[in-house]
Amino acid sequence: MSIETDVIELLKKLEGTKQYQTKMKYFRNGMFHIYKDSEGFETIGYGHLVKSNERSKFVNGITEQQADQLLLVDYQKAKRDADSFNLDVPERWNALVSILVFQLGKTGYSKFVKHLAALKNHNYATAIAELKNSKLYQQTPNRIDQLLYWVTN
């Protein structure tokens, strides 16, 4: 399996599998529907932030194939944005940065100055400590712990 396939599957798990979304009623009658994420933002599929100009095309839901396609497009954008940080780190650490950019956006992730500095210096223990010493970790500890486990094992 390629790293991209691994990351897509991990993102589906982190953003809410189809089974989880079925339980929460976000996936019903064979379609993913708009829901509010933990911060109150309208979201659909696997963590796609619904922009105001997109809402009308999602109002009746999207198919699993459309959700997969949205996830792939969103991940590829996050990966390009993550690559712009020019980090020379192992593949899974690059993937971690892409996932964090997927979650926070490039601007949001760029505020993790000490974490980024640690990655640039290949100081992975400090990079982990900086993630764990963040508001993001306070808000989503299980998610960050899962990501860190995935990166380090």
mmCIF file of C-alpha atoms in Angstrom:
data_model
loop_
_atom_site.group_PDB
_atom_site.id
_atom_site.type_symbol
_atom_site.label_atom_id
_atom_site.label_comp_id
_atom_site.label_asym_id
_atom_site.label_seq_id
_atom_site.Cartn_x
_atom_site.Cartn_y
_atom_site.Cartn_z
ATOM 1 C CA MET A 1 0.000 0.000 0.000
ATOM 2 C CA SER A 2 1.297 3.477 -0.835
ATOM 3 C CA ILE A 3 1.738 6.177 1.789
ATOM 4 C CA GLU A 4 -1.033 8.211 0.123
ATOM 5 C CA THR A 5 -3.456 5.280 0.408
ATOM 6 C CA ASP A 6 -2.467 4.858 4.074
ATOM 7 C CA VAL A 7 -3.034 8.568 4.726
ATOM 8 C CA ILE A 8 -6.431 8.591 2.976
ATOM 9 C CA GLU A 9 -7.563 5.625 5.089
ATOM 10 C CA LEU A 10 -6.224 7.288 8.242
ATOM 11 C CA LEU A 11 -8.047 10.528 7.386
ATOM 12 C CA LYS A 12 -11.301 8.600 6.889
ATOM 13 C CA LYS A 13 -10.843 7.115 10.357
ATOM 14 C CA LEU A 14 -9.947 10.467 11.945
ATOM 15 C CA GLU A 15 -12.703 12.427 10.194
ATOM 16 C CA GLY A 16 -15.339 9.758 10.803
ATOM 17 C CA THR A 17 -15.754 6.486 8.949
ATOM 18 C CA LYS A 18 -18.933 5.773 7.033
ATOM 19 C CA GLN A 19 -19.988 3.491 9.898
ATOM 20 C CA TYR A 20 -19.461 6.255 12.460
ATOM 21 C CA GLN A 21 -21.249 8.790 10.275
ATOM 22 C CA THR A 22 -24.135 6.331 9.849
ATOM 23 C CA LYS A 23 -24.420 6.089 13.644
ATOM 24 C CA MET A 24 -24.392 9.897 13.889
ATOM 25 C CA LYS A 25 -26.948 10.166 11.022
ATOM 26 C CA TYR A 26 -24.519 12.162 8.826
ATOM 27 C CA PHE A 27 -24.606 9.238 6.374
ATOM 28 C CA ARG A 28 -28.131 8.101 5.631
ATOM 29 C CA ASN A 29 -30.057 6.723 2.661
ATOM 30 C CA GLY A 30 -26.756 6.068 0.887
ATOM 31 C CA MET A 31 -25.614 9.706 1.049
ATOM 32 C CA PHE A 32 -23.289 11.836 3.169
ATOM 33 C CA HIS A 33 -25.028 14.954 4.495
ATOM 34 C CA ILE A 34 -23.813 18.284 5.855
ATOM 35 C CA TYR A 35 -23.086 18.340 9.592
ATOM 36 C CA LYS A 36 -21.386 20.743 12.002
ATOM 37 C CA ASP A 37 -17.882 19.783 13.087
ATOM 38 C CA SER A 38 -16.577 20.203 16.641
ATOM 39 C CA GLU A 39 -15.878 23.891 15.950
ATOM 40 C CA GLY A 40 -19.352 24.494 14.484
ATOM 41 C CA PHE A 41 -18.286 24.606 10.815
ATOM 42 C CA GLU A 42 -20.449 22.961 8.172
ATOM 43 C CA THR A 43 -18.685 19.860 6.919
ATOM 44 C CA ILE A 44 -19.514 16.990 4.582
ATOM 45 C CA GLY A 45 -17.984 13.626 3.777
ATOM 46 C CA TYR A 46 -14.584 13.100 5.333
ATOM 47 C CA GLY A 47 -13.856 16.520 6.793
ATOM 48 C CA HIS A 48 -14.583 18.695 3.748
ATOM 49 C CA LEU A 49 -15.263 22.237 4.938
ATOM 50 C CA VAL A 50 -18.378 23.437 3.101
ATOM 51 C CA LYS A 51 -17.761 26.892 1.684
ATOM 52 C CA SER A 52 -20.776 29.183 1.320
ATOM 53 C CA ASN A 53 -20.607 28.992 -2.483
ATOM 54 C CA GLU A 54 -20.687 25.157 -2.311
ATOM 55 C CA ARG A 55 -23.585 24.704 0.075
ATOM 56 C CA SER A 56 -26.282 24.518 -2.602
ATOM 57 C CA LYS A 57 -24.601 21.613 -4.384
ATOM 58 C CA PHE A 58 -24.295 19.644 -1.129
ATOM 59 C CA VAL A 59 -27.736 20.377 0.346
ATOM 60 C CA ASN A 60 -29.175 17.032 -0.846
ATOM 61 C CA GLY A 61 -26.073 15.074 0.161
ATOM 62 C CA ILE A 62 -23.255 13.427 -1.773
ATOM 63 C CA THR A 63 -22.466 9.840 -2.695
ATOM 64 C CA GLU A 64 -19.653 7.821 -1.177
ATOM 65 C CA GLN A 65 -17.728 8.195 -4.452
ATOM 66 C CA GLN A 66 -18.139 11.986 -4.315
ATOM 67 C CA ALA A 67 -16.983 12.006 -0.671
ATOM 68 C CA ASP A 68 -13.912 9.960 -1.627
ATOM 69 C CA GLN A 69 -13.146 12.366 -4.484
ATOM 70 C CA LEU A 70 -13.532 15.433 -2.233
ATOM 71 C CA LEU A 71 -11.204 13.846 0.317
ATOM 72 C CA LEU A 72 -8.590 13.124 -2.337
ATOM 73 C CA VAL A 73 -8.728 16.677 -3.727
ATOM 74 C CA ASP A 74 -8.598 18.192 -0.217
ATOM 75 C CA TYR A 75 -5.699 15.936 0.785
ATOM 76 C CA GLN A 76 -3.737 16.731 -2.378
ATOM 77 C CA LYS A 77 -4.144 20.460 -1.686
ATOM 78 C CA ALA A 78 -3.046 19.941 1.936
ATOM 79 C CA LYS A 79 -0.038 17.950 0.703
ATOM 80 C CA ARG A 80 0.992 20.733 -1.705
ATOM 81 C CA ASP A 81 0.607 23.274 1.097
ATOM 82 C CA ALA A 82 2.599 21.042 3.471
ATOM 83 C CA ASP A 83 5.348 20.614 0.862
ATOM 84 C CA SER A 84 5.748 24.405 0.780
ATOM 85 C CA PHE A 85 7.276 24.215 4.282
ATOM 86 C CA ASN A 86 10.284 22.507 2.614
ATOM 87 C CA LEU A 87 10.844 19.995 5.386
ATOM 88 C CA ASP A 88 13.429 17.306 4.740
ATOM 89 C CA VAL A 89 11.886 14.655 6.975
ATOM 90 C CA PRO A 90 10.956 10.975 6.600
ATOM 91 C CA GLU A 91 7.841 10.120 4.591
ATOM 92 C CA ARG A 92 5.517 9.565 7.547
ATOM 93 C CA TRP A 93 6.547 12.869 9.142
ATOM 94 C CA ASN A 94 5.769 14.597 5.841
ATOM 95 C CA ALA A 95 2.416 12.829 5.875
ATOM 96 C CA LEU A 96 1.805 14.036 9.445
ATOM 97 C CA VAL A 97 2.391 17.622 8.319
ATOM 98 C CA SER A 98 -0.045 17.091 5.421
ATOM 99 C CA ILE A 99 -2.679 15.733 7.806
ATOM 100 C CA LEU A 100 -2.220 18.665 10.186
ATOM 101 C CA VAL A 101 -2.488 21.103 7.264
ATOM 102 C CA PHE A 102 -5.635 19.213 6.179
ATOM 103 C CA GLN A 103 -7.098 19.782 9.654
ATOM 104 C CA LEU A 104 -5.864 23.318 10.370
ATOM 105 C CA GLY A 105 -5.158 24.843 6.977
ATOM 106 C CA LYS A 106 -1.719 26.091 5.960
ATOM 107 C CA THR A 107 -2.076 29.325 7.931
ATOM 108 C CA GLY A 108 -3.229 27.515 11.065
ATOM 109 C CA TYR A 109 -0.405 24.994 10.895
ATOM 110 C CA SER A 110 2.203 27.696 10.243
ATOM 111 C CA LYS A 111 1.528 28.998 13.775
ATOM 112 C CA PHE A 112 3.186 25.854 15.174
ATOM 113 C CA VAL A 113 6.542 27.647 15.018
ATOM 114 C CA LYS A 114 8.416 25.563 17.610
ATOM 115 C CA HIS A 115 7.050 22.301 16.189
ATOM 116 C CA LEU A 116 8.145 23.321 12.680
ATOM 117 C CA ALA A 117 11.580 24.387 13.928
ATOM 118 C CA ALA A 118 11.998 21.017 15.625
ATOM 119 C CA LEU A 119 11.076 19.198 12.405
ATOM 120 C CA LYS A 120 13.527 21.317 10.402
ATOM 121 C CA ASN A 121 16.222 20.293 12.906
ATOM 122 C CA HIS A 122 15.103 16.630 12.806
ATOM 123 C CA ASN A 123 14.393 16.811 16.531
ATOM 124 C CA TYR A 124 11.352 14.550 16.509
ATOM 125 C CA ALA A 125 11.029 14.265 20.299
ATOM 126 C CA THR A 126 10.679 18.052 20.535
ATOM 127 C CA ALA A 127 8.284 18.088 17.570
ATOM 128 C CA ILE A 128 6.089 15.592 19.431
ATOM 129 C CA ALA A 129 6.352 17.545 22.690
ATOM 130 C CA GLU A 130 5.351 20.771 20.926
ATOM 131 C CA LEU A 131 2.269 19.105 19.439
ATOM 132 C CA LYS A 132 1.319 17.752 22.846
ATOM 133 C CA ASN A 133 1.817 21.202 24.358
ATOM 134 C CA SER A 134 -0.743 22.858 22.097
ATOM 135 C CA LYS A 135 -4.348 23.981 22.127
ATOM 136 C CA LEU A 136 -4.908 21.491 19.302
ATOM 137 C CA TYR A 137 -3.859 18.664 21.613
ATOM 138 C CA GLN A 138 -6.152 19.963 24.366
ATOM 139 C CA GLN A 139 -9.055 19.988 21.879
ATOM 140 C CA THR A 140 -8.323 16.677 20.114
ATOM 141 C CA PRO A 141 -5.943 14.565 22.229
ATOM 142 C CA ASN A 142 -7.124 11.222 20.843
ATOM 143 C CA ARG A 143 -6.648 12.389 17.259
ATOM 144 C CA ILE A 144 -3.125 13.686 17.903
ATOM 145 C CA ASP A 145 -2.196 10.569 19.884
ATOM 146 C CA GLN A 146 -3.412 8.381 16.994
ATOM 147 C CA LEU A 147 -1.391 10.444 14.511
ATOM 148 C CA LEU A 148 1.747 10.306 16.628
ATOM 149 C CA TYR A 149 1.363 6.554 17.115
ATOM 150 C CA TRP A 150 0.973 6.144 13.347
ATOM 151 C CA VAL A 151 4.062 8.266 12.633
ATOM 152 C CA THR A 152 6.326 6.596 15.180
ATOM 153 C CA ASN A 153 5.342 2.922 14.727
#
